[in-house]
């Protein structure tokens, strides 16, 4: 059997442990744009005391074959230590953080505050016409909250993208 | 650490010391402001020879020819800005064809980087996707380590070009020399040893095969001459037919009866039909390129596939395989041979004999056939010119390079290679202008060998300035031009796919190649008719100087067989010599290149 066996698209959360050297992020992003892979979100930060290693978490989507290609292509980059498809290698946790500005008055303002409470979003800034909420959670939870805020005066959003880690004792 | 290590020399001197430690004997380069400290250090030593090319692109191709014909890493040195940007085509060429290159580029001093300084270009940014890896040396203490690492990355795993960008202050300031690190790289550790379980599975599959075929590629050349010897041994053990990609030619001897010739777009009838009809395909160091597979959903339908490749990203990329084996081709072949001998299962030899009978029927079609008239004054057929070139040079164990076009394909079809590392061609990128500088690099590595660039009249003009380099270093490279007065490959596609509208493919206003040769202190020869051909070839190979042989060939000849883009292996178009089983070219095929 040839070529694409399964056309079915899936989402994948891929963690990449890299040497923290200049250009490494450009290499990863260049790989995705050069080969036409999707990036739904990407986060990066140093993760070791001596700042020598960084962890990049990429949420992407594609057929199984494409996701295998993405892993193999990432793995052959010289500064890459390890590549792990968290969405396939057992259960994992994925979280992102959003800062959400809602502008409004009256009932809408009260409703926004009530919903924020239900979602456990924290109010980290407030004026008489606005709130800034901080919300942490899985991507779909953030999406759901934003959908609710839209008619209530949603003005601006800043999201971090996903950080992810395997459950249990497994490490990258 | 010994005493010498504690006295820091200039960065340029430390660089040369690291190059020597890596076994570098030759650099192909071109000077400029940013690399003057390196040129100054080169001037004061004798261990490393510098070959001054006439264009930086040619420096990279020369290093490719040097590397491909020796198995060593080719080294390039160019200046910042335009020096680096001129080298980019060569780097991509080496990346596509898995050629180990280290390219040293000058850069403006570290404190000027990002200021749009004179001859500044963001070289690491520009070449990030053009190299296997690249480095910008920002601290003197990293210099020696990075240079050693560059060689390690270039030659191991899937080989490729590595660039080291060297700011001028790093070259001038003291930099401590350090020895290559032992114990390997921190993050880069390519796998070379194949998985024994997969090897056993592959052996079982090949033993049970009724219609096996070996599809071999450039990876066998990359794995070294030993891999080629093991390939012969394994083919003999299994009795399977062998076909090769363009890049793998020579790994398996063309004179071996088990060889079916090249496969793919311009491959032989028997090679492509064997691929189409096989039940077990054994891919050894080839990457299922689209020139080879044709239409993916019609590629070798019903076959089980085994693939040996050192680069996991080349497995299951275009074609899903049943038994992937990650590892070096030589180690994998060794393991396959051992496992084959241990395995007690019997092969179905009678099925294999039937398979060979079918192949012989295909072979009898003689798909590379052409008709050459020997009447006085008859036009030379390009295929015949290559055939005669091969017959008249086969005793000399020549090294052949090519440019890109029809002449390249005719060379692949009609020049027969019995050994690896004798054939240098630009396969993946298809870079016109590759052949002459590549031949230069081959000749530097093999001073006494016969080195021939089989060229087209259009391609040769792309790096013709290198005639100057040939003259300066007395490199007796032979340039054998199949002059059809057309960009023949373009003309052929226009004839077959674009209604014969020959848009911009005529080679107008050509130079007089004989006079051009003479003006560059070389010998110029010309053959216009069949009666002149052998004499010109004989004179060319007898000369101890560089030669341009301008061979005027039939301008209308097309290269067959041909599998149109987007067609299947069994939809091949044969030449006018055969009653044409015309294949339909699909709309999908039209957009392909
Ligand atoms: C005008 C034109 C026409 C062409 N027509 C044809 C044609 O008809 N037929 C054809 O075959 N090609 C043709 N080509 C060439 C084609 O474009 C590809 O370059 C070629 O098919 C690729 O060869 P390959 O598969 O052997 O791979 P290469 O590009 O040589 O790659 C080598 C493979 O081996 C692997 N490898 C490297 N080192 C090792 C090792 N030590 N051990 C194991 N694996 C290793 C690599 O990872 C890679 O997958 C044409 C090119 C041009 C310009
Ligand atoms: C640098 C570059 N530009 C354009 C092409 C596209 N191209 C492929 S073959 C060819 C014509 C080559 O003509 P010639 O060298 O005369 O060879 P022929 O096909 O006639 O043998 C062209 C333009 C290419 N391969 N490389
Ligand atoms: Mg031509």
mmCIF file with all atom_site columns, C-alpha atoms in Angstrom, chain B residues 9 48 55 214 231 255 288 348 352 372 376 440 477 480 487 523-524 528 574:
data_model
loop_
_atom_site.group_PDB
_atom_site.id
_atom_site.type_symbol
_atom_site.label_atom_id
_atom_site.label_alt_id
_atom_site.label_comp_id
_atom_site.label_asym_id
_atom_site.label_entity_id
_atom_site.label_seq_id
_atom_site.pdbx_PDB_ins_code
_atom_site.Cartn_x
_atom_site.Cartn_y
_atom_site.Cartn_z
_atom_site.occupancy
_atom_site.B_iso_or_equiv
_atom_site.pdbx_formal_charge
_atom_site.auth_seq_id
_atom_site.auth_comp_id
_atom_site.auth_asym_id
_atom_site.auth_atom_id
_atom_site.pdbx_PDB_model_num
ATOM 1  C CA . UNK B 1 9   ? 47.155 31.896  18.365  1.00 0.00 ? 9   UNK B CA 1
ATOM 2  C CA . UNK B 1 48  ? 46.690 23.029  3.134   1.00 0.00 ? 48  UNK B CA 1
ATOM 3  C CA . UNK B 1 55  ? 33.007 32.153  -8.763  1.00 0.00 ? 55  UNK B CA 1
ATOM 4  C CA . UNK B 1 214 ? 16.692 -4.327  -5.421  1.00 0.00 ? 214 UNK B CA 1
ATOM 5  C CA . UNK B 1 231 ? 25.688 -5.083  -2.365  1.00 0.00 ? 231 UNK B CA 1
ATOM 6  C CA . UNK B 1 255 ? 28.422 -4.986  -16.552 1.00 0.00 ? 255 UNK B CA 1
ATOM 7  C CA . UNK B 1 288 ? 11.534 7.359   -3.349  1.00 0.00 ? 288 UNK B CA 1
ATOM 8  C CA . UNK B 1 348 ? 11.692 -20.467 -4.305  1.00 0.00 ? 348 UNK B CA 1
ATOM 9  C CA . UNK B 1 352 ? 12.834 -16.564 -9.354  1.00 0.00 ? 352 UNK B CA 1
ATOM 10 C CA . UNK B 1 372 ? 23.029 5.989   -36.043 1.00 0.00 ? 372 UNK B CA 1
ATOM 11 C CA . UNK B 1 376 ? 29.760 10.149  -44.699 1.00 0.00 ? 376 UNK B CA 1
ATOM 12 C CA . UNK B 1 440 ? 37.751 20.436  -11.372 1.00 0.00 ? 440 UNK B CA 1
ATOM 13 C CA . UNK B 1 477 ? 39.643 18.276  -17.500 1.00 0.00 ? 477 UNK B CA 1
ATOM 14 C CA . UNK B 1 480 ? 32.526 16.962  -23.905 1.00 0.00 ? 480 UNK B CA 1
ATOM 15 C CA . UNK B 1 487 ? 18.063 23.590  -24.072 1.00 0.00 ? 487 UNK B CA 1
ATOM 16 C CA . UNK B 1 523 ? 42.531 22.889  -26.615 1.00 0.00 ? 523 UNK B CA 1
ATOM 17 C CA . UNK B 1 524 ? 39.398 23.292  -28.729 1.00 0.00 ? 524 UNK B CA 1
ATOM 18 C CA . UNK B 1 528 ? 30.214 18.086  -36.909 1.00 0.00 ? 528 UNK B CA 1
ATOM 19 C CA . UNK B 1 574 ? 9.302  4.511   -25.693 1.00 0.00 ? 574 UNK B CA 1
#
